[in-house]
PDB file of C-alpha atoms in Angstrom:
ATOM      1  CA  MET A  11    -239.833 -88.975-181.573  1.00 44.00           C
ATOM      2  CA  ALA A  12    -241.943 -90.926-179.100  1.00 49.00           C
ATOM      3  CA  ASN A  13    -241.310 -94.151-177.323  1.00 48.00           C
ATOM      4  CA  THR A  14    -244.440 -95.684-175.696  1.00 43.00           C
ATOM      5  CA  VAL A  15    -244.700 -98.432-173.217  1.00 39.00           C
ATOM      6  CA  ALA A  16    -247.510-100.040-171.237  1.00 40.00           C
ATOM      7  CA  THR A  17    -247.202-100.209-167.340  1.00 41.00           C
ATOM      8  CA  HIS A  18    -248.517-102.993-165.280  1.00 41.00           C
ATOM      9  CA  SER A  19    -251.588-100.944-164.596  1.00 47.00           C
ATOM     10  CA  GLN A  20    -252.013-100.670-168.289  1.00 52.00           C
ATOM     11  CA  GLN A  21    -251.385 -96.960-168.178  1.00 61.00           C
ATOM     12  CA  THR A  22    -249.611 -95.926-171.251  1.00 80.00           C
ATOM     13  CA  THR A  23    -246.306 -93.999-170.752  1.00 83.00           C
ATOM     14  CA  THR A  24    -244.977 -91.974-173.538  1.00 86.00           C
ATOM     15  CA  TYR A  25    -241.437 -90.699-173.549  1.00 83.00           C
ATOM     16  CA  LEU A  26    -240.931 -87.511-175.572  1.00 80.00           C
ATOM     17  CA  SER A  27    -238.209 -84.944-176.106  1.00 81.00           C
ATOM     18  CA  PRO A  28    -238.438 -82.123-173.740  1.00 82.00           C
ATOM     19  CA  THR A  29    -239.615 -79.591-176.495  1.00 84.00           C
ATOM     20  CA  VAL A  30    -242.352 -81.883-177.676  1.00 85.00           C
ATOM     21  CA  ALA A  31    -243.193 -82.887-174.069  1.00 80.00           C
ATOM     22  CA  TYR A  32    -243.514 -79.270-172.772  1.00 80.00           C
ATOM     23  CA  ASP A  33    -245.519 -78.344-175.926  1.00 82.00           C
ATOM     24  CA  ARG A  34    -248.044 -81.006-174.939  1.00 81.00           C
ATOM     25  CA  TRP A  35    -247.974 -79.922-171.323  1.00 80.00           C
ATOM     26  CA  ALA A  36    -248.181 -76.165-171.772  1.00 78.00           C
ATOM     27  CA  GLU A  37    -252.269 -76.316-171.847  1.00 83.00           C
ATOM     28  CA  VAL A  38    -252.439 -77.703-168.278  1.00 81.00           C
ATOM     29  CA  TYR A  39    -249.009 -76.722-166.979  1.00 81.00           C
ATOM     30  CA  ASP A  40    -250.363 -74.029-164.645  1.00 82.00           C
ATOM     31  CA  ARG A  41    -253.230 -76.068-163.168  1.00 81.00           C
ATOM     32  CA  ASP A  42    -251.405 -79.353-163.031  1.00 81.00           C
ATOM     33  CA  SER A  43    -251.051 -79.289-159.165  1.00 81.00           C
ATOM     34  CA  ASN A  44    -247.302 -79.567-159.562  1.00 90.00           C
ATOM     35  CA  PHE A  45    -246.186 -79.491-155.896  1.00 94.00           C
ATOM     36  CA  LEU A  46    -242.413 -78.921-156.877  1.00 94.00           C
ATOM     37  CA  GLN A  47    -243.379 -75.614-158.714  1.00 94.00           C
ATOM     38  CA  ARG A  48    -245.266 -74.646-155.491  1.00 96.00           C
ATOM     39  CA  LEU A  49    -242.258 -75.441-153.310  1.00 97.00           C
ATOM     40  CA  ASP A  50    -239.991 -73.537-155.713  1.00 97.00           C
ATOM     41  CA  ASP A  51    -242.322 -70.541-155.395  1.00 97.00           C
ATOM     42  CA  LEU A  52    -241.985 -70.649-151.610  1.00 97.00           C
ATOM     43  CA  GLN A  53    -238.287 -70.728-151.549  1.00 98.00           C
ATOM     44  CA  LEU A  54    -238.213 -67.920-154.386  1.00 98.00           C
ATOM     45  CA  ILE A  55    -239.932 -65.545-151.733  1.00 97.00           C
ATOM     46  CA  THR A  56    -236.627 -64.927-150.251  1.00 97.00           C
ATOM     47  CA  MET A  57    -234.192 -66.135-152.851  1.00 98.00           C
ATOM     48  CA  LEU A  58    -235.492 -63.796-155.656  1.00 98.00           C
ATOM     49  CA  PRO A  59    -235.145 -60.552-153.743  1.00 97.00           C
ATOM     50  CA  ARG A  60    -231.610 -61.480-152.695  1.00 98.00           C
ATOM     51  CA  PHE A  61    -230.674 -62.263-156.294  1.00 98.00           C
ATOM     52  CA  LEU A  62    -232.185 -58.885-157.692  1.00 97.00           C
ATOM     53  CA  GLU A  63    -230.483 -56.964-154.870  1.00 96.00           C
ATOM     54  CA  LEU A  64    -227.084 -58.441-156.024  1.00 97.00           C
ATOM     55  CA  CYS A  65    -227.788 -57.645-159.641  1.00 97.00           C
ATOM     56  CA  SER A  66    -228.747 -54.042-158.857  1.00 95.00           C
ATOM     57  CA  GLU A  67    -225.544 -53.611-156.876  1.00 95.00           C
ATOM     58  CA  GLU A  68    -223.515 -55.083-159.713  1.00 94.00           C
ATOM     59  CA  ALA A  69    -225.020 -52.550-162.190  1.00 92.00           C
ATOM     60  CA  ASP A  70    -224.318 -49.820-159.665  1.00 90.00           C
ATOM     61  CA  HIS A  71    -228.113 -49.512-159.345  1.00 89.00           C
ATOM     62  CA  GLY A  72    -228.587 -48.639-162.917  1.00 92.00           C
ATOM     63  CA  GLN A  73    -230.631 -50.846-165.396  1.00 92.00           C
ATOM     64  CA  VAL A  74    -230.312 -54.612-165.167  1.00 96.00           C
ATOM     65  CA  ARG A  75    -230.895 -57.084-167.746  1.00 97.00           C
ATOM     66  CA  ILE A  76    -232.522 -60.361-166.410  1.00 98.00           C
ATOM     67  CA  VAL A  77    -232.784 -63.601-168.423  1.00 98.00           C
ATOM     68  CA  ASP A  78    -235.346 -66.101-167.413  1.00 98.00           C
ATOM     69  CA  LEU A  79    -233.774 -69.136-168.885  1.00 97.00           C
ATOM     70  CA  GLY A  80    -236.411 -71.842-169.567  1.00 96.00           C
ATOM     71  CA  CYS A  81    -239.030 -69.477-168.598  1.00 97.00           C
ATOM     72  CA  GLY A  82    -241.946 -71.929-169.579  1.00 96.00           C
ATOM     73  CA  THR A  83    -245.231 -70.395-169.052  1.00 96.00           C
ATOM     74  CA  GLY A  84    -243.910 -67.247-167.258  1.00 97.00           C
ATOM     75  CA  ARG A  85    -244.109 -68.441-163.732  1.00 96.00           C
ATOM     76  CA  ASN A  86    -241.258 -66.544-162.636  1.00 97.00           C
ATOM     77  CA  THR A  87    -241.082 -63.948-165.390  1.00 98.00           C
ATOM     78  CA  VAL A  88    -244.203 -62.302-164.130  1.00 97.00           C
ATOM     79  CA  LYS A  89    -242.461 -62.024-160.692  1.00 97.00           C
ATOM     80  CA  LEU A  90    -239.616 -60.239-162.349  1.00 98.00           C
ATOM     81  CA  LEU A  91    -241.866 -57.703-163.903  1.00 97.00           C
ATOM     82  CA  ALA A  92    -242.101 -55.882-160.597  1.00 95.00           C
ATOM     83  CA  ALA A  93    -238.408 -55.177-160.536  1.00 95.00           C
ATOM     84  CA  LEU A  94    -237.523 -51.563-161.079  1.00 91.00           C
ATOM     85  CA  LYS A  95    -234.851 -50.410-163.678  1.00 94.00           C
ATOM     86  CA  ALA A  96    -235.013 -53.748-165.372  1.00 96.00           C
ATOM     87  CA  TRP A  97    -235.261 -55.408-168.808  1.00 96.00           C
ATOM     88  CA  ILE A  98    -236.577 -58.896-168.442  1.00 98.00           C
ATOM     89  CA  ILE A  99    -235.949 -61.471-171.269  1.00 97.00           C
ATOM     90  CA  GLY A 100    -237.841 -64.877-171.137  1.00 97.00           C
ATOM     91  CA  LEU A 101    -236.413 -67.627-173.201  1.00 97.00           C
ATOM     92  CA  ASP A 102    -237.889 -71.226-173.834  1.00 96.00           C
ATOM     93  CA  ALA A 103    -237.606 -73.924-176.320  1.00 94.00           C
ATOM     94  CA  SER A 104    -241.429 -74.561-176.341  1.00 95.00           C
ATOM     95  CA  THR A 105    -243.571 -72.358-178.546  1.00 96.00           C
ATOM     96  CA  LYS A 106    -246.702 -73.277-176.770  1.00 95.00           C
ATOM     97  CA  MET A 107    -245.284 -72.531-173.349  1.00 95.00           C
ATOM     98  CA  LEU A 108    -244.156 -69.078-174.777  1.00 97.00           C
ATOM     99  CA  ASP A 109    -247.733 -68.438-176.042  1.00 96.00           C
ATOM    100  CA  VAL A 110    -248.944 -68.780-172.358  1.00 96.00           C
ATOM    101  CA  ALA A 111    -246.147 -66.783-171.056  1.00 97.00           C
ATOM    102  CA  ARG A 112    -246.843 -63.848-173.536  1.00 97.00           C
ATOM    103  CA  LEU A 113    -250.377 -63.581-172.180  1.00 96.00           C
ATOM    104  CA  ARG A 114    -249.396 -63.723-168.454  1.00 96.00           C
ATOM    105  CA  CYS A 115    -246.782 -61.142-169.001  1.00 97.00           C
ATOM    106  CA  LYS A 116    -249.058 -58.784-171.084  1.00 97.00           C
ATOM    107  CA  ASP A 117    -251.680 -59.148-168.232  1.00 96.00           C
ATOM    108  CA  ARG A 118    -249.120 -58.577-165.362  1.00 96.00           C
ATOM    109  CA  MET A 119    -247.455 -55.464-167.181  1.00 96.00           C
ATOM    110  CA  SER A 120    -250.880 -53.846-167.683  1.00 96.00           C
ATOM    111  CA  SER A 121    -251.815 -54.321-163.937  1.00 96.00           C
ATOM    112  CA  LEU A 122    -248.666 -52.646-162.698  1.00 95.00           C
ATOM    113  CA  ASP A 123    -248.235 -48.937-162.333  1.00 95.00           C
ATOM    114  CA  PRO A 124    -245.677 -47.882-164.984  1.00 92.00           C
ATOM    115  CA  GLU A 125    -243.682 -46.232-162.207  1.00 92.00           C
ATOM    116  CA  HIS A 126    -243.381 -49.553-160.369  1.00 93.00           C
ATOM    117  CA  ARG A 127    -242.642 -52.137-163.040  1.00 96.00           C
ATOM    118  CA  ALA A 128    -239.798 -53.293-165.276  1.00 96.00           C
ATOM    119  CA  ASP A 129    -238.785 -51.129-168.092  1.00 96.00           C
ATOM    120  CA  GLY A 130    -239.710 -53.818-170.624  1.00 95.00           C
ATOM    121  CA  VAL A 131    -240.116 -57.646-171.396  1.00 97.00           C
ATOM    122  CA  GLU A 132    -239.231 -59.782-174.391  1.00 96.00           C
ATOM    123  CA  LEU A 133    -240.064 -63.409-174.843  1.00 97.00           C
ATOM    124  CA  GLU A 134    -238.251 -65.423-177.553  1.00 95.00           C
ATOM    125  CA  LEU A 135    -237.798 -68.910-178.733  1.00 95.00           C
ATOM    126  CA  PHE A 136    -234.562 -70.558-177.635  1.00 95.00           C
ATOM    127  CA  ASP A 137    -233.289 -73.962-177.338  1.00 93.00           C
ATOM    128  CA  LEU A 138    -230.483 -74.175-174.749  1.00 89.00           C
ATOM    129  CA  LEU A 139    -229.137 -77.270-176.525  1.00 86.00           C
ATOM    130  CA  GLY A 140    -229.986 -76.668-180.044  1.00 85.00           C
ATOM    131  CA  SER A 141    -229.886 -72.945-180.824  1.00 81.00           C
ATOM    132  CA  ASP A 142    -226.585 -71.647-182.062  1.00 79.00           C
ATOM    133  CA  ASP A 143    -227.042 -67.880-181.660  1.00 83.00           C
ATOM    134  CA  LEU A 144    -227.908 -65.929-178.513  1.00 83.00           C
ATOM    135  CA  PRO A 145    -230.969 -63.627-178.805  1.00 86.00           C
ATOM    136  CA  ILE A 146    -229.631 -60.163-179.069  1.00 86.00           C
ATOM    137  CA  TYR A 147    -231.901 -59.072-176.196  1.00 85.00           C
ATOM    138  CA  ALA A 148    -230.326 -61.539-173.926  1.00 89.00           C
ATOM    139  CA  GLU A 149    -226.545 -60.518-174.402  1.00 91.00           C
ATOM    140  CA  ASN A 150    -224.637 -58.964-171.617  1.00 94.00           C
ATOM    141  CA  ALA A 151    -227.120 -60.000-168.861  1.00 97.00           C
ATOM    142  CA  THR A 152    -226.575 -58.831-165.537  1.00 97.00           C
ATOM    143  CA  GLY A 153    -228.350 -61.946-164.045  1.00 98.00           C
ATOM    144  CA  VAL A 154    -229.887 -65.147-165.165  1.00 98.00           C
ATOM    145  CA  VAL A 155    -232.758 -67.043-163.288  1.00 98.00           C
ATOM    146  CA  SER A 156    -233.349 -70.681-164.256  1.00 98.00           C
ATOM    147  CA  THR A 157    -235.575 -72.798-162.059  1.00 97.00           C
ATOM    148  CA  LEU A 158    -236.422 -76.478-162.445  1.00 96.00           C
ATOM    149  CA  VAL A 159    -234.749 -76.531-165.843  1.00 95.00           C
ATOM    150  CA  LEU A 160    -231.363 -78.184-165.058  1.00 95.00           C
ATOM    151  CA  GLU A 161    -233.049 -81.488-164.784  1.00 93.00           C
ATOM    152  CA  HIS A 162    -233.212 -81.653-168.615  1.00 92.00           C
ATOM    153  CA  ILE A 163    -229.716 -80.375-169.466  1.00 94.00           C
ATOM    154  CA  PRO A 164    -226.198 -82.020-168.960  1.00 96.00           C
ATOM    155  CA  ALA A 165    -224.661 -79.596-166.303  1.00 97.00           C
ATOM    156  CA  SER A 166    -221.593 -78.570-168.494  1.00 97.00           C
ATOM    157  CA  ASN A 167    -224.004 -77.532-171.330  1.00 96.00           C
ATOM    158  CA  PHE A 168    -225.938 -75.546-168.948  1.00 97.00           C
ATOM    159  CA  PHE A 169    -223.154 -73.567-167.214  1.00 97.00           C
ATOM    160  CA  GLN A 170    -221.377 -73.143-170.716  1.00 95.00           C
ATOM    161  CA  ARG A 171    -224.529 -71.356-172.096  1.00 94.00           C
ATOM    162  CA  VAL A 172    -225.285 -69.398-168.978  1.00 96.00           C
ATOM    163  CA  ALA A 173    -221.541 -68.052-169.093  1.00 95.00           C
ATOM    164  CA  SER A 174    -222.208 -66.725-172.570  1.00 93.00           C
ATOM    165  CA  PHE A 175    -225.272 -64.626-171.432  1.00 93.00           C
ATOM    166  CA  LEU A 176    -223.668 -63.118-168.376  1.00 96.00           C
ATOM    167  CA  VAL A 177    -221.386 -60.065-167.882  1.00 95.00           C
ATOM    168  CA  PRO A 178    -218.298 -60.667-165.617  1.00 94.00           C
ATOM    169  CA  GLY A 179    -219.659 -60.404-162.110  1.00 96.00           C
ATOM    170  CA  GLY A 180    -223.148 -61.324-163.215  1.00 97.00           C
ATOM    171  CA  TYR A 181    -225.313 -63.582-161.210  1.00 98.00           C
ATOM    172  CA  LEU A 182    -227.084 -66.901-161.776  1.00 98.00           C
ATOM    173  CA  LEU A 183    -230.079 -68.135-159.555  1.00 98.00           C
ATOM    174  CA  VAL A 184    -230.540 -71.728-160.189  1.00 98.00           C
ATOM    175  CA  THR A 185    -233.114 -74.375-158.709  1.00 98.00           C
ATOM    176  CA  ASN A 186    -233.675 -77.972-159.429  1.00 97.00           C
ATOM    177  CA  MET A 187    -235.174 -81.130-158.151  1.00 96.00           C
ATOM    178  CA  HIS A 188    -233.171 -82.677-155.512  1.00 97.00           C
ATOM    179  CA  PRO A 189    -231.260 -85.843-156.358  1.00 96.00           C
ATOM    180  CA  GLU A 190    -233.141 -87.434-153.316  1.00 96.00           C
ATOM    181  CA  MET A 191    -236.295 -86.983-155.149  1.00 95.00           C
ATOM    182  CA  GLY A 192    -234.875 -87.377-158.741  1.00 92.00           C
ATOM    183  CA  SER A 193    -233.676 -91.028-157.856  1.00 91.00           C
ATOM    184  CA  ARG A 194    -237.480 -91.912-157.530  1.00 89.00           C
ATOM    185  CA  SER A 195    -239.224 -89.471-159.833  1.00 82.00           C
ATOM    186  CA  GLN A 196    -238.882 -87.212-162.927  1.00 77.00           C
ATOM    187  CA  ALA A 197    -240.836 -84.476-164.618  1.00 77.00           C
ATOM    188  CA  GLY A 198    -244.038 -85.635-166.319  1.00 75.00           C
ATOM    189  CA  PHE A 199    -247.643 -85.158-166.403  1.00 71.00           C
ATOM    190  CA  HIS A 200    -250.947 -87.009-167.448  1.00 75.00           C
ATOM    191  CA  ASP A 201    -252.306 -85.801-170.747  1.00 75.00           C
ATOM    192  CA  PRO A 202    -256.079 -85.218-169.951  1.00 74.00           C
ATOM    193  CA  GLN A 203    -256.995 -85.733-173.644  1.00 77.00           C
ATOM    194  CA  THR A 204    -255.254 -89.187-174.185  1.00 78.00           C
ATOM    195  CA  GLY A 205    -254.801 -90.367-170.681  1.00 77.00           C
ATOM    196  CA  GLU A 206    -251.226 -90.981-171.317  1.00 83.00           C
ATOM    197  CA  LYS A 207    -248.401 -90.465-168.772  1.00 84.00           C
ATOM    198  CA  ILE A 208    -246.011 -88.165-170.491  1.00 80.00           C
ATOM    199  CA  THR A 209    -242.276 -88.202-169.346  1.00 81.00           C
ATOM    200  CA  THR A 210    -239.236 -86.774-170.927  1.00 80.00           C
ATOM    201  CA  LEU A 211    -235.442 -86.776-170.622  1.00 80.00           C
ATOM    202  CA  SER A 212    -234.178 -86.277-167.126  1.00 87.00           C
ATOM    203  CA  TYR A 213    -230.799 -86.038-165.401  1.00 91.00           C
ATOM    204  CA  ILE A 214    -230.137 -86.671-161.653  1.00 95.00           C
ATOM    205  CA  HIS A 215    -227.669 -83.829-160.735  1.00 96.00           C
ATOM    206  CA  SER A 216    -226.064 -84.003-157.227  1.00 97.00           C
ATOM    207  CA  ILE A 217    -225.517 -80.785-155.623  1.00 98.00           C
ATOM    208  CA  GLU A 218    -221.859 -81.542-155.339  1.00 97.00           C
ATOM    209  CA  ASP A 219    -221.669 -82.038-159.103  1.00 97.00           C
ATOM    210  CA  ILE A 220    -223.368 -78.725-159.750  1.00 98.00           C
ATOM    211  CA  VAL A 221    -220.946 -76.787-157.637  1.00 98.00           C
ATOM    212  CA  ARG A 222    -218.130 -78.597-159.138  1.00 97.00           C
ATOM    213  CA  VAL A 223    -219.174 -78.125-162.790  1.00 98.00           C
ATOM    214  CA  GLY A 224    -220.035 -74.569-161.966  1.00 98.00           C
ATOM    215  CA  ALA A 225    -216.568 -73.935-160.667  1.00 97.00           C
ATOM    216  CA  GLU A 226    -215.166 -75.473-163.864  1.00 96.00           C
ATOM    217  CA  HIS A 227    -216.980 -72.681-165.860  1.00 96.00           C
ATOM    218  CA  ASN A 228    -216.028 -70.013-163.427  1.00 97.00           C
ATOM    219  CA  PHE A 229    -218.930 -69.649-161.240  1.00 98.00           C
ATOM    220  CA  LYS A 230    -218.633 -69.503-157.508  1.00 97.00           C
ATOM    221  CA  VAL A 231    -221.536 -69.882-154.984  1.00 98.00           C
ATOM    222  CA  VAL A 232    -222.621 -66.771-153.354  1.00 96.00           C
ATOM    223  CA  ASP A 233    -224.102 -67.146-149.638  1.00 93.00           C
ATOM    224  CA  GLN A 234    -224.938 -70.949-149.425  1.00 95.00           C
ATOM    225  CA  VAL A 235    -226.578 -73.861-151.143  1.00 97.00           C
ATOM    226  CA  TYR A 236    -230.339 -74.257-149.951  1.00 98.00           C
ATOM    227  CA  GLU A 237    -232.115 -77.584-149.613  1.00 98.00           C
ATOM    228  CA  ARG A 238    -235.698 -78.223-148.916  1.00 98.00           C
ATOM    229  CA  ALA A 239    -237.653 -81.252-147.683  1.00 98.00           C
ATOM    230  CA  VAL A 240    -241.264 -81.673-147.599  1.00 97.00           C
ATOM    231  CA  ASN A 241    -242.908 -81.275-144.100  1.00 96.00           C
ATOM    232  CA  LYS A 242    -246.428 -82.428-142.898  1.00 96.00           C
ATOM    233  CA  GLU A 243    -246.966 -78.635-142.206  1.00 96.00           C
ATOM    234  CA  ASP A 244    -246.410 -77.976-146.033  1.00 96.00           C
ATOM    235  CA  ILE A 245    -249.306 -80.080-147.422  1.00 96.00           C
ATOM    236  CA  ASP A 246    -251.964 -77.438-147.247  1.00 96.00           C
ATOM    237  CA  ALA A 247    -249.696 -75.096-149.441  1.00 96.00           C
ATOM    238  CA  LEU A 248    -248.131 -77.829-151.615  1.00 96.00           C
ATOM    239  CA  GLY A 249    -251.295 -80.088-152.178  1.00 95.00           C
ATOM    240  CA  ARG A 250    -252.012 -83.605-151.587  1.00 94.00           C
ATOM    241  CA  ARG A 251    -249.567 -84.917-154.175  1.00 92.00           C
ATOM    242  CA  ALA A 252    -246.763 -83.904-151.852  1.00 95.00           C
ATOM    243  CA  GLU A 253    -247.894 -86.147-148.948  1.00 96.00           C
ATOM    244  CA  LYS A 254    -245.924 -89.153-150.291  1.00 94.00           C
ATOM    245  CA  TRP A 255    -242.716 -87.057-150.091  1.00 96.00           C
ATOM    246  CA  VAL A 256    -242.972 -85.991-146.655  1.00 97.00           C
ATOM    247  CA  GLY A 257    -239.473 -86.221-145.011  1.00 97.00           C
ATOM    248  CA  ALA A 258    -237.791 -86.372-148.486  1.00 97.00           C
ATOM    249  CA  ARG A 259    -235.625 -83.543-149.798  1.00 98.00           C
ATOM    250  CA  CYS A 260    -237.150 -82.421-153.147  1.00 97.00           C
ATOM    251  CA  TRP A 261    -235.602 -79.107-153.897  1.00 98.00           C
ATOM    252  CA  PHE A 262    -232.321 -77.332-153.934  1.00 98.00           C
ATOM    253  CA  GLY A 263    -231.073 -74.001-154.994  1.00 98.00           C
ATOM    254  CA  MET A 264    -228.276 -71.439-154.966  1.00 98.00           C
ATOM    255  CA  ILE A 265    -226.861 -68.175-156.460  1.00 98.00           C
ATOM    256  CA  PHE A 266    -223.631 -68.298-158.379  1.00 98.00           C
ATOM    257  CA  ARG A 267    -221.526 -65.418-159.509  1.00 98.00           C
ATOM    258  CA  LYS A 268    -219.563 -65.432-162.744  1.00 97.00           C
ATOM    259  CA  ILE A 269    -215.918 -64.941-161.936  1.00 92.00           C
ATOM    260  CA  HIS A 270    -212.772 -64.117-163.976  1.00 74.00           C
ATOM    261  CA  PRO A 271    -210.636 -67.336-164.117  1.00 69.00           C
ATOM    262  CA  GLN A 272    -207.466 -65.565-163.045  1.00 62.00           C
ATOM    263  CA  HIS A 273    -208.572 -62.618-161.289  1.00 57.00           C
ATOM    264  CA  GLY A 274    -211.417 -63.750-159.081  1.00 56.00           C
ATOM    265  CA  PHE A 275    -214.632 -61.628-159.039  1.00 52.00           C
ATOM    266  CA  GLU A 276    -214.991 -58.784-161.458  1.00 47.00           C
ATOM    267  CA  GLY A 277    -217.282 -56.084-160.599  1.00 42.00           C
ATOM    268  CA  ARG A 278    -218.346 -55.070-157.174  1.00 42.00           C
ATOM    269  CA  ASP A 279    -217.706 -57.047-154.046  1.00 46.00           C
ATOM    270  CA  VAL A 280    -220.517 -59.211-152.430  1.00 50.00           C
ATOM    271  CA  GLU A 281    -221.402 -57.969-149.030  1.00 49.00           C
TER     272      GLU A 281
END
């Protein structure tokens, strides 16, 4: 259901549920000049290899099962397809986002040497808040990646669902809009067909709350919490829309490990 208001500039702003909003966004999502996605990509250059290394060690260097939770158009799913001894599962609540992701993953898999790519990939419809059953491919995952998704989900619901995917000792890589940015902005886009500003449900999560709620669901931070502000030197890489955010912290991310509530970490020790 939509709620439409007119701003002082007479621009129409329409508030939609996340699923409906992202269905509308799918067509232009990858060319929307979203600087937060670009900033996320930059940070994942180092975070994603570290996450995959941890997952591989947990699986004793055997096959890993990685879930991209809220995969959208497959921005991170295609990165994961270069992981060896891996089965990749992308889940999203938006059918139209998944349509784009399927095409991207098909193209990426065909471009990779079979000896230097993941063992397989599955993309499935899954609503983190609305779906009752876990997709069978996503059960007993070694790792979960979820980037720029938490903004739309209550933290407790998020960690509860992630815990249901992961094996004991499994890892979660999560990134999100920083609360410093979230207090001034939220996810949204301009619909090129209607001219509307489309926005959706958005929660402002503090880093302290995410660490605390994670701990309540038996997740412990590995390494450290990373925060990232926009610097003047970033504008060429992030685009002109990032200019007004220079000096502001816009992104945070961390890797968690699922622990046993009584016995601490299960699985291999982190080095």
